[in-house]
Backbone as a chain_set.jsonl record, in Angstrom:
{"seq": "XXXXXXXXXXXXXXXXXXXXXXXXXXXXXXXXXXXXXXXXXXXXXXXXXXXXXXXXXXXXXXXXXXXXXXXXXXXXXXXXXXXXXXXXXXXXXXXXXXXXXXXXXX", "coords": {"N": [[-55.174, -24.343, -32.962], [-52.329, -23.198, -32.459], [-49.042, -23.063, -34.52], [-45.634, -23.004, -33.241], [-43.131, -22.344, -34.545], [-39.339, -22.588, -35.043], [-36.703, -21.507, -35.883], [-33.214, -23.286, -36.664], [-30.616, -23.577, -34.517], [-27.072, -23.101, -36.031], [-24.612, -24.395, -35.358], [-21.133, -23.396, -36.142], [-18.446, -25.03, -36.17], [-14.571, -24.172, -35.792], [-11.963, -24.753, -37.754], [-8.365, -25.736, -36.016], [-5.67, -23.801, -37.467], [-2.537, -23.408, -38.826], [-2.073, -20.812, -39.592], [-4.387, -19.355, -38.011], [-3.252, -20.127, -35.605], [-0.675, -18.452, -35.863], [-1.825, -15.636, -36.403], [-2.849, -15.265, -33.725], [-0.94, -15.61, -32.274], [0.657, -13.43, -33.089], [-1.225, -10.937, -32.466], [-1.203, -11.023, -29.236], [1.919, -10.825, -29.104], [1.567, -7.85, -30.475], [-0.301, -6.405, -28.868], [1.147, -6.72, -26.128], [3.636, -4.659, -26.866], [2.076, -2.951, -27.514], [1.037, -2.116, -24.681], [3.582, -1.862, -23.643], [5.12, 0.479, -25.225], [2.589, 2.433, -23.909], [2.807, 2.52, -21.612], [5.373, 3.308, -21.023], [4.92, 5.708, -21.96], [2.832, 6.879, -19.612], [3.25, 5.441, -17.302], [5.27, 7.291, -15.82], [4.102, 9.844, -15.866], [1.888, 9.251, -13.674], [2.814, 8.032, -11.806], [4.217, 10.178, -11.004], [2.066, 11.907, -9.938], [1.231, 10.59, -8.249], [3.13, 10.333, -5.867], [3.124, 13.76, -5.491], [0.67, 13.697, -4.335], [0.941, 11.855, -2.262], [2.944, 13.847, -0.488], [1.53, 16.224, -0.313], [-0.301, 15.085, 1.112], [1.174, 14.369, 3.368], [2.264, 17.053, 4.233], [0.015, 18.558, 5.029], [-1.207, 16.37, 6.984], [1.203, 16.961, 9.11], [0.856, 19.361, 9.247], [-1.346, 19.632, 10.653], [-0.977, 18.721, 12.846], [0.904, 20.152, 14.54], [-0.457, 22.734, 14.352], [-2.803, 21.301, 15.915], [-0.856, 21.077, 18.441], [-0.015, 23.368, 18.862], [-2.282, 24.801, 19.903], [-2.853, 23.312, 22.004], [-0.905, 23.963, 23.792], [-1.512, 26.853, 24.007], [-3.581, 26.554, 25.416], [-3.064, 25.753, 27.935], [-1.753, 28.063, 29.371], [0.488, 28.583, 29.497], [2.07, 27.044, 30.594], [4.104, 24.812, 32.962], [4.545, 21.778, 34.202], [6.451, 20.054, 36.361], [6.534, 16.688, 37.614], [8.081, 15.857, 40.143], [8.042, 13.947, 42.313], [8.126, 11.123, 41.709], [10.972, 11.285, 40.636], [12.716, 11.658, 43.036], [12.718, 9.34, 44.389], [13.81, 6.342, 43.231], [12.333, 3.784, 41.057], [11.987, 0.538, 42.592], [12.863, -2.668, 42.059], [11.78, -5.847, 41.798], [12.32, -8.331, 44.546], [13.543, -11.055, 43.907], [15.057, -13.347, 45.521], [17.465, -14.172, 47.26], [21.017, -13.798, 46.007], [23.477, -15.894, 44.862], [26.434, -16.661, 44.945], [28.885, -18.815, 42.983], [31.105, -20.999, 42.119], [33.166, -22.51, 39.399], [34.102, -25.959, 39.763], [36.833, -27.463, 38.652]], "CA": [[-53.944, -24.422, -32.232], [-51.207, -22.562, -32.825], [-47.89, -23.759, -34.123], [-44.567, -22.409, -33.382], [-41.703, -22.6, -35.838], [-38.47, -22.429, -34.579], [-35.448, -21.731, -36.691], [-32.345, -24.218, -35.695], [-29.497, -22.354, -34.825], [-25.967, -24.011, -35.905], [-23.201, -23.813, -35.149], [-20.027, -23.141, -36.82], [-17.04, -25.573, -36.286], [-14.039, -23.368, -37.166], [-10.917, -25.85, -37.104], [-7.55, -25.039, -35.695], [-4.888, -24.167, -38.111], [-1.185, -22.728, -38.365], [-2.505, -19.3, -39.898], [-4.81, -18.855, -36.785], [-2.43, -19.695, -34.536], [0.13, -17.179, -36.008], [-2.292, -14.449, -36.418], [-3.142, -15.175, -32.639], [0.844, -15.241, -31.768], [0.746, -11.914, -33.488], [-1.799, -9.886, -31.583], [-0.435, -11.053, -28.123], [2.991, -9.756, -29.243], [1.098, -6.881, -30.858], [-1.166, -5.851, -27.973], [2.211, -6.4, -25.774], [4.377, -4.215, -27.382], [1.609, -1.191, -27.218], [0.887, -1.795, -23.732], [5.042, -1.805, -22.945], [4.66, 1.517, -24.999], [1.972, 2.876, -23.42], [3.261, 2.329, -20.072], [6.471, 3.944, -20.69], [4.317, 7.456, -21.538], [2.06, 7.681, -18.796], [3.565, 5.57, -15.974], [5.839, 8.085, -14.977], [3.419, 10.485, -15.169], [1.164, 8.877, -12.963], [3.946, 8.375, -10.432], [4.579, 11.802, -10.063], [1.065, 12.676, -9.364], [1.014, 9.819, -6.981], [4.044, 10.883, -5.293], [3.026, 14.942, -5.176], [-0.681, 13.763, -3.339], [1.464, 12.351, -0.794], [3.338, 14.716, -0.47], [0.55, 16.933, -0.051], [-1.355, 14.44, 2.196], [1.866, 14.237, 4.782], [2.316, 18.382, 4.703], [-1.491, 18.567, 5.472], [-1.028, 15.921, 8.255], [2.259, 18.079, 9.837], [-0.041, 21.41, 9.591], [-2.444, 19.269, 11.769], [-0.468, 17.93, 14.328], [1.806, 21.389, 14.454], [-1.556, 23.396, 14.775], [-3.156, 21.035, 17.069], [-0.087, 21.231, 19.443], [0.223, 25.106, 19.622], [-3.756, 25.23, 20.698], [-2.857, 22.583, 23.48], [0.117, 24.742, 24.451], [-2.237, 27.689, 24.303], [-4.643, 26.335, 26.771], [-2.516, 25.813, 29.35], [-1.017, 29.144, 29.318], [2.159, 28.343, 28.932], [2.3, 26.603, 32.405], [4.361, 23.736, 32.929], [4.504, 20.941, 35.263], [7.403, 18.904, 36.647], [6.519, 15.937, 39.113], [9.384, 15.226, 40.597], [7.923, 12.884, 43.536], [9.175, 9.894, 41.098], [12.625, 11.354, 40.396], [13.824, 11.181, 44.174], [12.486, 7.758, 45.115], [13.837, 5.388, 42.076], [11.568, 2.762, 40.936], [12.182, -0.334, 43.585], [12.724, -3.411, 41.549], [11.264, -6.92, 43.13], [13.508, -8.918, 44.851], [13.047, -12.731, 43.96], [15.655, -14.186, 46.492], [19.021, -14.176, 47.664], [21.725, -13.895, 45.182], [24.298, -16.558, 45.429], [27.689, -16.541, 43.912], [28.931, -19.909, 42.664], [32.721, -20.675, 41.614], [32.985, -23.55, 38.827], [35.139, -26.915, 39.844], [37.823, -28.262, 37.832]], "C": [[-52.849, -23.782, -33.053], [-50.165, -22.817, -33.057], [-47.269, -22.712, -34.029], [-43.695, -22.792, -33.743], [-40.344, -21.526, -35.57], [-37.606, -22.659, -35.489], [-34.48, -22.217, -35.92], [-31.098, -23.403, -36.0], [-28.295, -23.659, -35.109], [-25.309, -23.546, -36.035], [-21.642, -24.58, -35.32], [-18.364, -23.38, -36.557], [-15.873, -24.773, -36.647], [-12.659, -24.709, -36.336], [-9.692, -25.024, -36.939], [-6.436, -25.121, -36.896], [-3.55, -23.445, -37.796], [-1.804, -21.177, -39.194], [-2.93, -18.703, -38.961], [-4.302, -18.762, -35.544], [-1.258, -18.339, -34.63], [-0.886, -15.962, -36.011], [-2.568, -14.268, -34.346], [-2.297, -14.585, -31.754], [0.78, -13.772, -31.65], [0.248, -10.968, -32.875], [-1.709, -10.213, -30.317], [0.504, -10.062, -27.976], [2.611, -8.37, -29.628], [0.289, -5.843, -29.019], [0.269, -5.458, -26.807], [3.353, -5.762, -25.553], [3.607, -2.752, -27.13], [1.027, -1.198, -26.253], [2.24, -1.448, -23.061], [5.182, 0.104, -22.995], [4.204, 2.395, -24.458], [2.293, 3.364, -21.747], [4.497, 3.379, -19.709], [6.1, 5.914, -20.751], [3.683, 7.323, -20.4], [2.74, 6.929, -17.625], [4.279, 6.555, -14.865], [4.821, 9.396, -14.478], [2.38, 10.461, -14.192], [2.007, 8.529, -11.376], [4.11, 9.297, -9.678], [3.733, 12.479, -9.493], [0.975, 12.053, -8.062], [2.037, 10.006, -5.79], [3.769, 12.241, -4.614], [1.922, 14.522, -3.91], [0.335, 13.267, -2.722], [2.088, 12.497, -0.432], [2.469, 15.54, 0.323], [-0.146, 16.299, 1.574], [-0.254, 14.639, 3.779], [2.102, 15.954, 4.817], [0.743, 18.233, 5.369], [-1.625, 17.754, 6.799], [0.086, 16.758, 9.36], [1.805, 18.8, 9.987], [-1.068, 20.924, 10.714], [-2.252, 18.942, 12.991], [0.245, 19.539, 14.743], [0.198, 22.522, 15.564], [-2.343, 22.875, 16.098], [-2.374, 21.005, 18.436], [0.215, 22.853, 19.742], [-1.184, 25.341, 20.122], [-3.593, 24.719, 22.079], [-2.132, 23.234, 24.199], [-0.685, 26.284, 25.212], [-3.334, 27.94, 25.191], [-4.361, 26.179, 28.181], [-1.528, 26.667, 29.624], [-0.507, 29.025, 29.747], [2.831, 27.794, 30.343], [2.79, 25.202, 32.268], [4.932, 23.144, 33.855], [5.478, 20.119, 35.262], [7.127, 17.987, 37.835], [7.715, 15.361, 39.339], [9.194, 14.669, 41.786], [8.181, 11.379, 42.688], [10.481, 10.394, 41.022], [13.099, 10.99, 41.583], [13.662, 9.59, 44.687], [12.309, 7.085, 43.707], [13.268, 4.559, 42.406], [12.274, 1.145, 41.812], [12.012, -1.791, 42.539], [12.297, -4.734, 42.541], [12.074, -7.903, 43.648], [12.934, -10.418, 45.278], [13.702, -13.591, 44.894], [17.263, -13.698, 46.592], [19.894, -14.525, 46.434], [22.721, -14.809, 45.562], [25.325, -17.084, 43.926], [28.572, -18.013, 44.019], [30.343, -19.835, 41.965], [32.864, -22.789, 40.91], [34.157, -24.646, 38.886], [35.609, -27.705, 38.592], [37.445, -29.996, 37.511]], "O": [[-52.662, -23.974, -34.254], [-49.573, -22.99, -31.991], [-47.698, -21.625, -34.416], [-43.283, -23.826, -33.217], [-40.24, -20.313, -35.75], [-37.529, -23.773, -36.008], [-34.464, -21.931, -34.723], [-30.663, -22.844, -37.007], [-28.402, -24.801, -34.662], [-25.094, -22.488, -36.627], [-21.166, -25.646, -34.929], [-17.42, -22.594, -36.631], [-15.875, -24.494, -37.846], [-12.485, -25.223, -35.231], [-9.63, -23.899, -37.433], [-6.187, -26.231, -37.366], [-3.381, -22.926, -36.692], [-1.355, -20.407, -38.345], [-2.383, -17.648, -38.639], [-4.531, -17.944, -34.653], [-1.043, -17.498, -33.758], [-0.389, -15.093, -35.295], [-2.443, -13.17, -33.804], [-2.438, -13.688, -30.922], [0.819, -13.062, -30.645], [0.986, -10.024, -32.593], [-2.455, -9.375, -29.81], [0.453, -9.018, -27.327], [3.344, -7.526, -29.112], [0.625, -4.801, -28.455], [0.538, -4.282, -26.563], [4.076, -5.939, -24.572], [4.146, -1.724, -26.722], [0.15, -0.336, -26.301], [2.2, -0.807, -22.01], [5.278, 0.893, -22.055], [4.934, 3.367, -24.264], [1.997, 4.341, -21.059], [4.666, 4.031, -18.679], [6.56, 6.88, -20.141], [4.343, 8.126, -19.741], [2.932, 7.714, -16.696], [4.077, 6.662, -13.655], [4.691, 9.858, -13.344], [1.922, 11.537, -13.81], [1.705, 8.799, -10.214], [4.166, 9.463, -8.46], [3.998, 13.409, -8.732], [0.731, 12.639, -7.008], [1.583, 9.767, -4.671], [3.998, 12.302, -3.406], [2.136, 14.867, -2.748], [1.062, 14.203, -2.388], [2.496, 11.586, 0.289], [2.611, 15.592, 1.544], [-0.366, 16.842, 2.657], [-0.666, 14.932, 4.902], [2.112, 16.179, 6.027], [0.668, 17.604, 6.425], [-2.128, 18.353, 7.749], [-0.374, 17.131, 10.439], [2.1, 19.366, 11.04], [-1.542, 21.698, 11.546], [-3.019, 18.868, 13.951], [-0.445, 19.964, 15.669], [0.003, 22.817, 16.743], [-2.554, 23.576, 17.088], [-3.014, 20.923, 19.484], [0.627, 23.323, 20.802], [-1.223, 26.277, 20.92], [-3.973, 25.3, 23.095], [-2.469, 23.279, 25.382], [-0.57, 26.71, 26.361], [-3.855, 28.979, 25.596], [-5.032, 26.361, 29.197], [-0.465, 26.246, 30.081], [-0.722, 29.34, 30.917], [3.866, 28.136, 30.915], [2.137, 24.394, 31.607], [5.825, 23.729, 34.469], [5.585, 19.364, 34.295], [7.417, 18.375, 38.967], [8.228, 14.443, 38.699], [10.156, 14.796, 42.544], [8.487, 10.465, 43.454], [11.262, 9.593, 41.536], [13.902, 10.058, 41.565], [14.497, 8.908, 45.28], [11.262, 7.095, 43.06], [13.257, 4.182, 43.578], [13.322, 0.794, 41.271], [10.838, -1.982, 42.221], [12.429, -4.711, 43.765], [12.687, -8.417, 42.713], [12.305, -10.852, 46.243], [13.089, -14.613, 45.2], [17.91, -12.908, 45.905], [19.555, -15.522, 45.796], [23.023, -14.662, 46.746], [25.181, -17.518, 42.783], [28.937, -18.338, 45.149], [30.717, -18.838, 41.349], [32.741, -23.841, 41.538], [35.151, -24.425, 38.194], [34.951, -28.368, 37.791], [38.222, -30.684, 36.849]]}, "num_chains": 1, "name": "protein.A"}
């Protein structure tokens, strides 16, 4: 039979002190300070790219709508339609009852 021999792992209490908390303090404020940095180089430039695409994206939509409206124009050579059997006979609203005019006593 075979034994197996298992090394015991342990583990390593570390206690809390005021050194570890300041060094901890420290790379917060540290890490903080060169992400504020960091931010102030590239956000803008990341703005402006994000800004140009759309930019880009709404010209590219205008060239589409623009283009697709001179083909539609182009198909119906250049012919255009006025119905004017609504203009002479205005829309007839429904008539719920007799109107009655009322004069308020003193």
């Amino acid at each position: 039979m075979d034994l197996l021999i298992l090394e015991k792992n342990y583990m390593i209490m570390q206690e809390a002190s005021f050194t570890n908390l300041f060094k901890t303090i420290m790379w917060i404020i540290a890490f903080y300070y060169i992400f504020k940095f960091l931010a102030r180089i590239f956000l803008p430039v990341l703005v402006k790219k994000a800004v140009e695409k759309a930019g880009e994206n709404f010209q590219r939509q205008q060239q589409y709508s623009q283009d697709n409206t001179w083909q539609q124009t182009r198909t119906n050579n250049d012919e255009i339609i006025i119905n004017t059997a609504n203009a002479k006979n205005p829309r007839e609203t429904k008539k719920v009852g007799d109107y009655v005019d009322y004069e308020e006593i003193d």
